[in-house]
Short mmCIF file of C-alpha atoms (C1' of nucleotides) in Angstrom, two decimals:
data_model
loop_
_atom_site.label_atom_id
_atom_site.label_comp_id
_atom_site.label_asym_id
_atom_site.label_seq_id
_atom_site.Cartn_x
_atom_site.Cartn_y
_atom_site.Cartn_z
CA MET A 24 0.00 0.00 0.00
CA ALA A 25 1.08 3.52 -0.77
CA SER A 26 -0.56 4.60 2.46
CA ALA A 27 2.17 2.74 4.29
CA ASP A 28 4.47 5.69 3.68
CA ARG A 29 1.95 8.12 5.02
CA LYS A 30 1.43 5.95 8.06
CA GLN A 31 5.13 5.75 8.70
CA ARG A 32 5.35 9.49 8.28
CA ILE A 33 2.74 10.26 10.90
CA LYS A 34 4.32 7.69 13.19
CA ASP A 35 7.63 9.50 12.89
CA GLU A 36 5.80 12.72 13.51
CA THR A 37 4.22 11.41 16.70
CA ARG A 38 7.57 10.14 17.90
CA GLN A 39 9.04 13.56 17.35
CA ASN A 40 6.08 15.16 19.09
CA ILE A 41 6.74 13.01 22.12
CA LEU A 42 10.37 14.06 22.21
CA ASP A 43 9.44 17.71 21.73
CA ALA A 44 6.88 17.57 24.50
CA ALA A 45 9.32 15.91 26.86
CA MET A 46 11.99 18.45 26.04
CA ARG A 47 9.56 21.30 26.59
CA ILE A 48 8.59 20.02 30.03
CA GLY A 49 12.19 19.31 31.00
CA ARG A 50 13.40 22.73 29.95
CA ALA A 51 10.51 24.53 31.58
CA GLU A 52 10.05 22.64 34.82
CA GLY A 53 13.10 20.42 35.21
CA TRP A 54 13.36 16.68 34.73
CA GLN A 55 11.95 15.79 38.10
CA ALA A 56 8.69 17.30 36.82
CA LEU A 57 8.64 15.22 33.67
CA SER A 58 5.94 12.57 33.67
CA MET A 59 4.51 10.28 31.05
CA ARG A 60 1.06 11.61 31.74
CA LYS A 61 2.14 15.20 31.12
CA ILE A 62 3.69 14.21 27.82
CA ALA A 63 0.51 12.37 26.90
CA ASP A 64 -1.51 15.47 27.70
CA ILE A 65 0.55 17.60 25.36
CA ILE A 66 0.55 15.20 22.43
CA GLU A 67 -3.15 14.57 23.06
CA TYR A 68 -2.90 10.85 23.48
CA THR A 69 -3.17 8.56 26.47
CA PRO A 70 0.02 7.50 28.28
CA PRO A 71 0.26 3.93 26.97
CA VAL A 72 0.74 5.24 23.44
CA ILE A 73 4.16 6.55 24.40
CA TYR A 74 5.27 3.00 25.12
CA GLU A 75 4.78 2.13 21.48
CA TYR A 76 7.55 4.55 20.63
CA PHE A 77 9.84 4.21 23.64
CA ALA A 78 10.46 1.21 25.85
CA ASN A 79 10.16 3.30 28.97
CA LYS A 80 10.80 6.71 30.46
CA GLU A 81 14.52 6.10 30.73
CA ALA A 82 14.84 5.22 27.05
CA LEU A 83 12.94 8.37 26.19
CA MET A 84 15.30 10.50 28.23
CA LEU A 85 18.30 8.79 26.75
CA GLU A 86 17.03 9.87 23.37
CA LEU A 87 16.89 13.44 24.64
CA THR A 88 20.52 13.34 25.69
CA LYS A 89 21.39 12.40 22.13
CA VAL A 90 19.60 15.50 20.93
CA GLY A 91 21.71 17.42 23.42
CA TYR A 92 24.94 15.98 22.09
CA ARG A 93 23.99 16.84 18.55
CA ILE A 94 23.35 20.45 19.49
CA LEU A 95 26.62 20.63 21.41
CA ALA A 96 28.56 19.09 18.56
CA LYS A 97 27.08 21.54 16.09
CA ASP A 98 27.93 24.51 18.32
CA MET A 99 31.46 23.29 18.84
CA LYS A 100 32.07 22.74 15.16
CA ILE A 101 31.11 26.33 14.48
CA ALA A 102 33.42 27.53 17.24
CA ARG A 103 36.32 25.51 15.89
CA ASP A 104 35.89 26.64 12.32
CA LYS A 105 36.07 30.27 13.35
CA HIS A 106 39.81 30.00 14.00
CA GLN A 107 42.98 28.70 12.46
CA LEU A 108 45.30 28.35 15.45
CA PRO A 109 44.68 25.19 17.49
CA GLU A 110 45.02 27.11 20.75
CA LYS A 111 42.34 29.54 19.66
CA GLN A 112 40.15 26.70 18.50
CA LEU A 113 40.52 24.87 21.77
CA GLU A 114 39.76 27.98 23.77
CA ASP A 115 36.65 28.76 21.79
CA MET A 116 35.44 25.18 21.88
CA TRP A 117 35.57 25.03 25.65
CA LEU A 118 33.95 28.43 25.92
CA THR A 119 31.21 27.11 23.67
CA TYR A 120 30.86 24.08 25.90
CA TRP A 121 30.57 26.43 28.85
CA ASN A 122 27.95 28.58 27.17
CA PHE A 123 25.98 25.55 26.10
CA ALA A 124 25.80 24.36 29.69
CA PHE A 125 24.10 27.57 30.79
CA ALA A 126 22.01 28.16 27.71
CA GLU A 127 20.67 24.62 28.10
CA LYS A 128 20.94 24.13 31.83
CA GLU A 129 18.42 21.33 32.04
CA LEU A 130 19.71 19.57 28.99
CA TYR A 131 23.25 19.75 30.29
CA GLN A 132 22.20 18.19 33.56
CA LEU A 133 20.46 15.42 31.71
CA MET A 134 23.62 14.75 29.71
CA PHE A 135 26.22 15.08 32.43
CA GLY A 136 24.26 15.16 35.66
CA ILE A 137 25.17 12.72 38.34
CA GLU A 138 21.82 11.73 39.66
CA VAL A 139 19.85 11.38 36.49
CA ASN A 140 18.99 8.04 35.04
CA CYS A 141 21.34 7.73 32.11
CA CYS A 142 24.10 6.49 34.35
CA VAL A 143 25.17 3.37 32.57
CA TRP A 144 26.60 5.39 29.74
CA ASP A 145 28.48 2.63 28.04
CA ASN A 146 28.49 3.10 24.31
CA SER A 147 24.75 3.47 24.11
CA VAL A 148 25.21 7.13 23.27
CA PRO A 149 27.64 7.28 20.36
CA GLU A 150 26.74 10.93 19.91
CA ALA A 151 28.60 11.63 23.12
CA GLU A 152 31.86 10.87 21.43
CA ILE A 153 31.64 13.51 18.75
CA PRO A 154 32.39 16.51 20.96
CA ALA A 155 35.04 14.50 22.78
CA ASN A 156 36.75 13.50 19.55
CA MET A 157 36.76 17.06 18.30
CA ILE A 158 38.65 18.20 21.34
CA TRP A 159 41.04 15.26 21.11
CA GLU A 160 41.97 16.13 17.57
CA VAL A 161 42.78 19.73 18.34
CA ILE A 162 44.81 18.77 21.39
CA GLY A 163 46.74 16.44 19.13
CA GLU A 164 47.46 19.24 16.68
CA LEU A 165 48.47 21.52 19.47
CA THR A 166 51.25 19.22 20.57
CA GLY A 167 52.87 19.75 17.20
CA MET A 168 53.88 16.12 17.12
CA GLU A 169 53.44 13.68 14.24
CA ASN A 170 51.98 10.94 16.40
CA PRO A 171 51.16 12.37 19.78
CA PRO A 172 50.99 9.64 22.46
CA GLU A 173 47.43 8.62 23.29
CA ASP A 174 47.73 8.89 27.02
CA LEU A 175 49.10 12.40 26.91
CA ILE A 176 46.12 13.64 24.93
CA CYS A 177 43.85 11.66 27.19
CA LYS A 178 45.35 13.27 30.26
CA ARG A 179 45.03 16.77 28.90
CA TYR A 180 41.52 16.08 27.75
CA TYR A 181 40.44 14.94 31.20
CA THR A 182 42.13 17.87 32.81
CA PHE A 183 40.27 20.28 30.57
CA TRP A 184 37.00 18.51 31.01
CA SER A 185 37.35 18.29 34.76
CA VAL A 186 37.92 21.98 35.26
CA VAL A 187 35.16 23.04 32.94
CA HIS A 188 32.60 20.48 34.03
CA GLY A 189 33.48 21.00 37.66
CA LEU A 190 33.10 24.74 37.39
CA ILE A 191 29.80 24.32 35.60
CA SER A 192 28.48 21.87 38.18
CA ILE A 193 29.41 24.16 41.01
CA ASN A 194 27.66 27.04 39.32
CA LEU A 195 24.55 25.09 38.49
CA VAL A 196 24.11 24.00 42.07
CA ARG A 197 25.39 26.98 43.91
CA GLN A 198 24.10 30.26 42.58
CA GLY A 199 26.23 32.42 44.82
CA VAL A 200 29.57 32.29 43.07
CA PRO A 201 31.17 35.74 43.06
CA GLU A 202 30.62 37.79 39.92
CA GLY A 203 33.37 37.60 37.35
CA MET A 204 35.00 34.73 39.19
CA ASN A 205 33.90 32.16 36.69
CA GLU A 206 35.24 33.74 33.54
CA GLU A 207 38.55 34.35 35.21
CA VAL A 208 38.97 30.88 36.62
CA LEU A 209 37.80 29.35 33.37
CA LYS A 210 40.09 31.36 31.14
CA ASP A 211 43.03 31.02 33.49
CA ALA A 212 42.61 27.29 33.60
CA ILE A 213 42.18 26.90 29.87
CA THR A 214 45.15 29.05 28.93
CA GLY A 215 47.16 27.36 31.66
CA ILE A 216 46.53 23.90 30.30
CA ILE A 217 47.07 25.07 26.75
CA ARG A 218 50.43 26.50 27.74
CA SER A 219 51.41 23.17 29.24
CA ILE A 220 50.59 21.43 25.98
CA LYS A 221 52.25 23.74 23.47
CA PRO A 222 55.72 22.63 22.43
CA MET B 25 8.45 15.15 85.76
CA ALA B 26 11.74 13.35 85.74
CA SER B 27 10.33 11.21 82.96
CA ALA B 28 10.47 14.24 80.70
CA ASP B 29 14.17 13.59 80.31
CA ARG B 30 13.58 10.01 79.41
CA LYS B 31 10.91 11.03 76.90
CA GLN B 32 13.21 13.52 75.28
CA ARG B 33 15.93 10.90 75.16
CA ILE B 34 13.83 8.37 73.30
CA LYS B 35 12.64 11.11 70.98
CA ASP B 36 16.23 11.97 70.13
CA GLU B 37 16.86 8.31 69.66
CA THR B 38 14.00 7.92 67.23
CA ARG B 39 15.18 10.95 65.29
CA GLN B 40 18.59 9.41 65.02
CA ASN B 41 17.08 6.10 64.00
CA ILE B 42 15.27 7.82 61.16
CA LEU B 43 18.49 9.41 59.96
CA ASP B 44 20.34 6.13 60.28
CA ALA B 45 17.69 4.24 58.38
CA ALA B 46 17.64 6.83 55.61
CA MET B 47 21.41 6.77 55.37
CA ARG B 48 21.41 3.00 55.22
CA ILE B 49 18.92 2.93 52.36
CA GLY B 50 20.71 5.70 50.49
CA ARG B 51 24.10 4.08 50.80
CA ALA B 52 22.80 0.65 49.85
CA GLU B 53 20.31 1.42 47.10
CA GLY B 54 20.89 5.04 46.11
CA TRP B 55 18.76 8.04 46.91
CA GLN B 56 16.23 7.42 44.19
CA ALA B 57 15.27 4.30 46.15
CA LEU B 58 14.79 6.17 49.40
CA SER B 59 11.17 6.37 50.45
CA MET B 60 9.41 7.44 53.59
CA ARG B 61 7.66 4.10 53.76
CA LYS B 62 10.93 2.19 53.65
CA ILE B 63 12.29 4.31 56.46
CA ALA B 64 9.12 3.70 58.42
CA ASP B 65 9.53 -0.03 57.90
CA ILE B 66 13.03 -0.01 59.32
CA ILE B 67 12.27 2.09 62.36
CA GLU B 68 9.09 0.07 62.87
CA TYR B 69 6.71 2.99 62.81
CA THR B 70 4.18 4.19 60.27
CA PRO B 71 5.23 6.87 57.78
CA PRO B 72 3.42 9.86 59.37
CA VAL B 73 5.62 9.56 62.44
CA ILE B 74 8.60 10.71 60.42
CA TYR B 75 6.84 14.01 59.82
CA GLU B 76 6.96 14.70 63.52
CA TYR B 77 10.71 14.81 63.30
CA PHE B 78 11.25 16.26 59.83
CA ALA B 79 9.09 18.67 57.86
CA ASN B 80 9.38 16.57 54.73
CA LYS B 81 11.62 14.29 52.77
CA GLU B 82 13.76 17.15 51.53
CA ALA B 83 14.45 18.43 55.02
CA LEU B 84 15.41 14.93 56.07
CA MET B 85 17.89 14.65 53.22
CA LEU B 86 19.28 18.07 53.98
CA GLU B 87 20.05 16.78 57.44
CA LEU B 88 21.94 13.89 55.89
CA THR B 89 24.12 16.23 53.88
CA LYS B 90 25.11 17.88 57.14
CA VAL B 91 26.22 14.53 58.45
CA GLY B 92 28.28 14.21 55.28
CA TYR B 93 29.96 17.56 55.79
CA ARG B 94 30.83 16.67 59.33
CA ILE B 95 32.51 13.45 58.22
CA LEU B 96 34.36 15.26 55.45
CA ALA B 97 35.51 18.01 57.79
CA LYS B 98 36.79 15.47 60.29
CA ASP B 99 38.73 13.59 57.61
CA MET B 100 40.22 16.76 56.25
CA LYS B 101 41.32 17.99 59.64
CA ILE B 102 43.22 14.76 60.18
CA ALA B 103 44.84 15.09 56.76
CA ARG B 104 45.92 18.64 57.45
CA ASP B 105 47.38 17.89 60.84
CA LYS B 106 49.60 15.21 59.41
CA HIS B 107 51.84 17.81 57.78
CA GLN B 108 53.62 21.05 58.48
CA LEU B 109 54.16 22.51 55.03
CA PRO B 110 51.08 24.23 53.61
CA GLU B 111 51.63 22.67 50.20
CA LYS B 112 51.69 19.19 51.70
CA GLN B 113 48.62 20.00 53.76
CA LEU B 114 46.75 21.23 50.71
CA GLU B 115 47.70 18.21 48.70
CA ASP B 116 46.61 15.79 51.37
CA MET B 117 43.38 17.64 52.03
CA TRP B 118 42.30 17.40 48.41
CA LEU B 119 43.35 13.80 48.24
CA THR B 120 41.21 13.21 51.29
CA TYR B 121 38.33 14.99 49.61
CA TRP B 122 38.84 12.73 46.61
CA ASN B 123 38.90 9.59 48.73
CA PHE B 124 35.83 10.66 50.63
CA ALA B 125 33.92 11.03 47.37
CA PHE B 126 34.54 7.40 46.46
CA ALA B 127 34.35 5.92 49.93
CA GLU B 128 30.97 7.64 50.32
CA LYS B 129 29.77 7.76 46.74
CA GLU B 130 26.11 8.16 47.55
CA LEU B 131 26.71 10.66 50.29
CA TYR B 132 28.93 12.72 48.04
CA GLN B 133 26.26 12.83 45.39
CA LEU B 134 23.74 13.96 47.93
CA MET B 135 26.06 16.76 49.02
CA PHE B 136 27.33 17.91 45.66
CA GLY B 137 25.07 16.23 43.14
CA ILE B 138 23.31 18.34 40.62
CA GLU B 139 19.98 16.66 40.38
CA VAL B 140 19.22 15.99 43.97
CA ASN B 141 16.78 18.07 45.90
CA CYS B 142 18.95 20.20 48.12
CA CYS B 143 19.59 22.68 45.38
CA VAL B 144 18.81 25.92 47.09
CA TRP B 145 21.93 25.67 49.18
CA ASP B 146 21.88 29.14 50.59
CA ASN B 147 23.32 29.24 54.07
CA SER B 148 21.03 26.52 55.31
CA VAL B 149 24.01 24.18 55.58
CA PRO B 150 26.60 25.99 57.67
CA GLU B 151 28.49 22.71 57.93
CA ALA B 152 29.36 23.08 54.28
CA GLU B 153 31.60 25.99 55.07
CA ILE B 154 33.94 24.17 57.38
CA PRO B 155 35.82 22.19 54.74
CA ALA B 156 35.82 25.22 52.46
CA ASN B 157 37.26 27.45 55.17
CA MET B 158 39.97 24.94 55.97
CA ILE B 159 41.17 25.01 52.40
CA TRP B 160 40.97 28.80 52.26
CA GLU B 161 43.19 29.15 55.29
CA VAL B 162 45.91 26.93 53.94
CA ILE B 163 45.81 28.64 50.55
CA GLY B 164 46.27 31.90 52.43
CA GLU B 165 49.30 30.56 54.26
CA LEU B 166 50.74 29.22 51.07
CA THR B 167 50.83 32.67 49.47
CA GLY B 168 53.24 33.70 52.18
CA MET B 169 51.58 37.08 52.38
CA GLU B 170 50.48 38.93 55.49
CA ASN B 171 47.05 39.77 54.15
CA PRO B 172 46.44 37.77 51.00
CA PRO B 173 43.79 39.37 48.81
CA GLU B 174 40.41 37.71 49.12
CA ASP B 175 39.76 37.29 45.42
CA LEU B 176 43.07 35.61 44.77
CA ILE B 177 42.36 32.93 47.37
CA CYS B 178 38.84 32.67 46.08
CA LYS B 179 40.05 32.12 42.55
CA ARG B 180 42.54 29.45 43.56
CA TYR B 181 39.96 27.78 45.71
CA TYR B 182 37.48 27.54 42.88
CA THR B 183 40.15 26.29 40.53
CA PHE B 184 41.06 23.52 42.93
CA TRP B 185 37.50 22.63 43.62
CA SER B 186 36.53 22.60 39.96
CA VAL B 187 39.23 20.18 38.93
CA VAL B 188 38.66 17.84 41.80
CA HIS B 189 34.88 17.93 41.77
CA GLY B 190 34.82 17.73 37.99
CA LEU B 191 37.08 14.72 37.96
CA ILE B 192 35.02 13.05 40.63
CA SER B 193 31.75 13.72 38.82
CA ILE B 194 33.11 12.34 35.61
CA ASN B 195 34.26 9.22 37.38
CA LEU B 196 31.04 8.71 39.26
CA VAL B 197 29.01 8.84 36.08
CA ARG B 198 31.36 7.28 33.63
CA GLN B 199 32.97 4.12 34.90
CA GLY B 200 35.26 3.66 31.95
CA VAL B 201 37.98 6.16 32.71
CA PRO B 202 41.38 4.65 31.89
CA GLU B 203 43.22 3.12 34.81
CA GLY B 204 45.73 5.32 36.52
CA MET B 205 44.48 8.35 34.61
CA ASN B 206 42.73 9.81 37.59
CA GLU B 207 45.59 9.84 40.02
CA GLU B 208 47.85 11.41 37.46
CA VAL B 209 45.44 14.10 36.36
CA LEU B 210 44.55 14.84 39.95
CA LYS B 211 48.09 15.08 41.24
CA ASP B 212 49.25 17.02 38.20
CA ALA B 213 46.46 19.52 38.61
CA ILE B 214 46.97 19.93 42.33
CA THR B 215 50.70 20.39 42.15
CA GLY B 216 50.22 22.70 39.17
CA ILE B 217 47.88 24.99 41.03
CA ILE B 218 50.05 24.88 44.13
CA ARG B 219 53.06 25.91 42.07
CA SER B 220 51.09 28.86 40.73
CA ILE B 221 50.29 29.99 44.27
CA LYS B 222 53.68 29.63 45.94
CA PRO B 223 55.64 32.88 46.04
"C1'" DA C 17 -11.39 8.91 88.72
"C1'" DC C 18 -11.76 12.24 85.32
"C1'" DA C 19 -9.81 15.49 81.80
"C1'" DT C 20 -6.19 16.52 78.81
"C1'" DT C 21 -2.43 16.02 76.28
"C1'" DT C 22 0.67 13.11 73.59
"C1'" DG C 23 1.93 9.41 70.46
"C1'" DC C 24 0.76 6.70 66.89
"C1'" DC C 25 -2.01 4.68 63.30
"C1'" DT C 26 -5.59 4.10 59.63
"C1'" DA C 27 -7.25 5.84 55.55
"C1'" DA C 28 -7.18 8.67 52.13
"C1'" DC C 29 -5.62 12.10 48.27
"C1'" DA C 30 -3.16 13.06 44.35
"C1'" DC C 31 0.40 11.77 42.12
"C1'" DT C 32 4.03 8.47 39.66
"C1'" DG C 33 5.62 4.49 35.81
"C1'" DT C 34 3.85 0.66 33.58
"C1'" DT C 35 0.89 -3.18 31.78
"C1'" DA C 36 -3.21 -6.14 30.35
"C1'" DG C 37 -7.07 -6.33 27.84
"C1'" DA C 38 -11.09 -4.34 25.81
"C1'" DA C 39 -12.93 -1.24 22.28
"C1'" DA C 40 -12.59 1.30 18.07
"C1'" DA C 41 -10.74 2.24 13.75
"C1'" DA C 42 -8.46 1.14 9.63
"C1'" DT C 43 -7.04 -2.30 6.41
"C1'" DT C 44 -7.43 -6.48 3.87
"C1'" DA C 45 -10.05 -10.47 1.85
"C1'" DC C 46 -13.80 -12.19 -0.28
"C1'" DG D 9 -20.46 -4.12 -0.15
"C1'" DT D 10 -19.82 -7.20 3.72
"C1'" DA D 11 -16.91 -10.01 6.71
"C1'" DA D 12 -12.48 -11.05 8.83
"C1'" DT D 13 -8.27 -9.33 10.38
"C1'" DT D 14 -4.98 -6.34 11.78
"C1'" DT D 15 -3.58 -2.01 13.80
"C1'" DT D 16 -4.34 1.74 16.78
"C1'" DT D 17 -6.01 3.70 20.80
"C1'" DC D 18 -8.17 3.79 25.25
"C1'" DT D 19 -9.88 2.31 29.89
"C1'" DA D 20 -8.76 0.37 34.09
"C1'" DA D 21 -5.88 -1.28 37.04
"C1'" DC D 22 -1.45 -2.41 39.91
"C1'" DA D 23 2.03 -1.09 42.80
"C1'" DG D 24 4.47 2.44 44.20
"C1'" DT D 25 5.41 7.55 45.73
"C1'" DG D 26 5.00 12.05 49.32
"C1'" DT D 27 1.89 13.96 52.40
"C1'" DT D 28 -2.17 15.08 55.42
"C1'" DA D 29 -6.59 14.78 58.20
"C1'" DG D 30 -8.87 12.56 61.79
"C1'" DG D 31 -9.41 9.19 65.21
"C1'" DC D 32 -8.06 5.78 68.74
"C1'" DA D 33 -5.56 4.66 72.74
"C1'" DA D 34 -2.17 5.22 76.09
"C1'" DA D 35 0.30 8.18 79.15
"C1'" DT D 36 0.09 12.33 81.85
"C1'" DG D 37 -1.86 16.08 84.80
"C1'" DT D 38 -5.34 17.42 88.15
#
DNA sequence: ACATTTGCCTAACACTGTTAGAAAAATTAC
DNA sequence: GTAATTTTTCTAACAGTGTTAGGCAAATGT
């Protein structure tokens, strides 16, 4: 039947509507406020329908984290392509990461939060590796070496990530961090690590 | 009545039993598995009784974070008093912080986790300031100055905290971090920041 | 011995995620 | 076009959550 296409199309549409609804609730009220029934209300179906598109709530949220990683990857690509020098690229990429975290507070917490469900985080989210790989590459370039040793890049990567993610976490929880402190600490740390990498 | 004392004593006891039960559940099954009914089961009362000791679940958990801060503060004091040199003290204190996070995974997440309830974190947890102040002091000493400027200490403190907390968070979520990576990144970062402070 | 306070429990409300099975709608077969 | 079948959707329920109102019974005060 030719109507099979149409049916598939509206099924895809409904699936997307579910994701959109969930994202809207999460962004507006936080993930603790997200419920299957609220999603059902928005898409104008009854709750069980959602289970025809997602195995359960956790699977649904995992899908949302993938959306998050795609946005982050896109942002970071733009940041990278604005510069030629690896050190400038790296700086801008981490700044972009930082900005993403606050522009998409809830989404960031879903992706990197401690408590939230998606804790297994094996390789079930391949999207998560795109931003990571982008950073890796640029760190590699920055060393100036032909074949930079894996574990050196790895170490620098984790150092970067720790500072940035740590600073973000602290800010997301504690909203009393002195004004201007963040930018300074962030930039200091980034340039500091970059300096330690450059040949 | 002399029995008033006894009554107060068993009331204190029950309160402590509630906290103990909650802690036990949290440590064993994670905070998402903590429920008022489970606590009630353990202390062999019905759920409403708990509300005579704590306003609600959130208040109860806030109390648990205070317990966490007291443990952390105690550990850190011991670490500090093992050394004379400020740089050694600082190093050991952060290492202790690190060890605490993994020895008390669940508790750490309750204290510093992003998702969990206790997100207001104004000054409702004075205990939280003890470990922070201890670090501040030693950073101050390390500068070698008479009156070290507030914002310099503040900046170093946040840099320290970011790296350590970030690294911990990453490890608590992602259990695939390469072996030996953590210690190296941690020690490198700590000694790096210390070097930048020393006169 | 009676009155009052205290401690504790039962029952309920309004939620949550999730599932089984009935009803309705659309599709296919004749 | 009607009948059978498949697909889609809903209703109702289960087991769990935090929290509260109201009542029973035991301990206390007079």
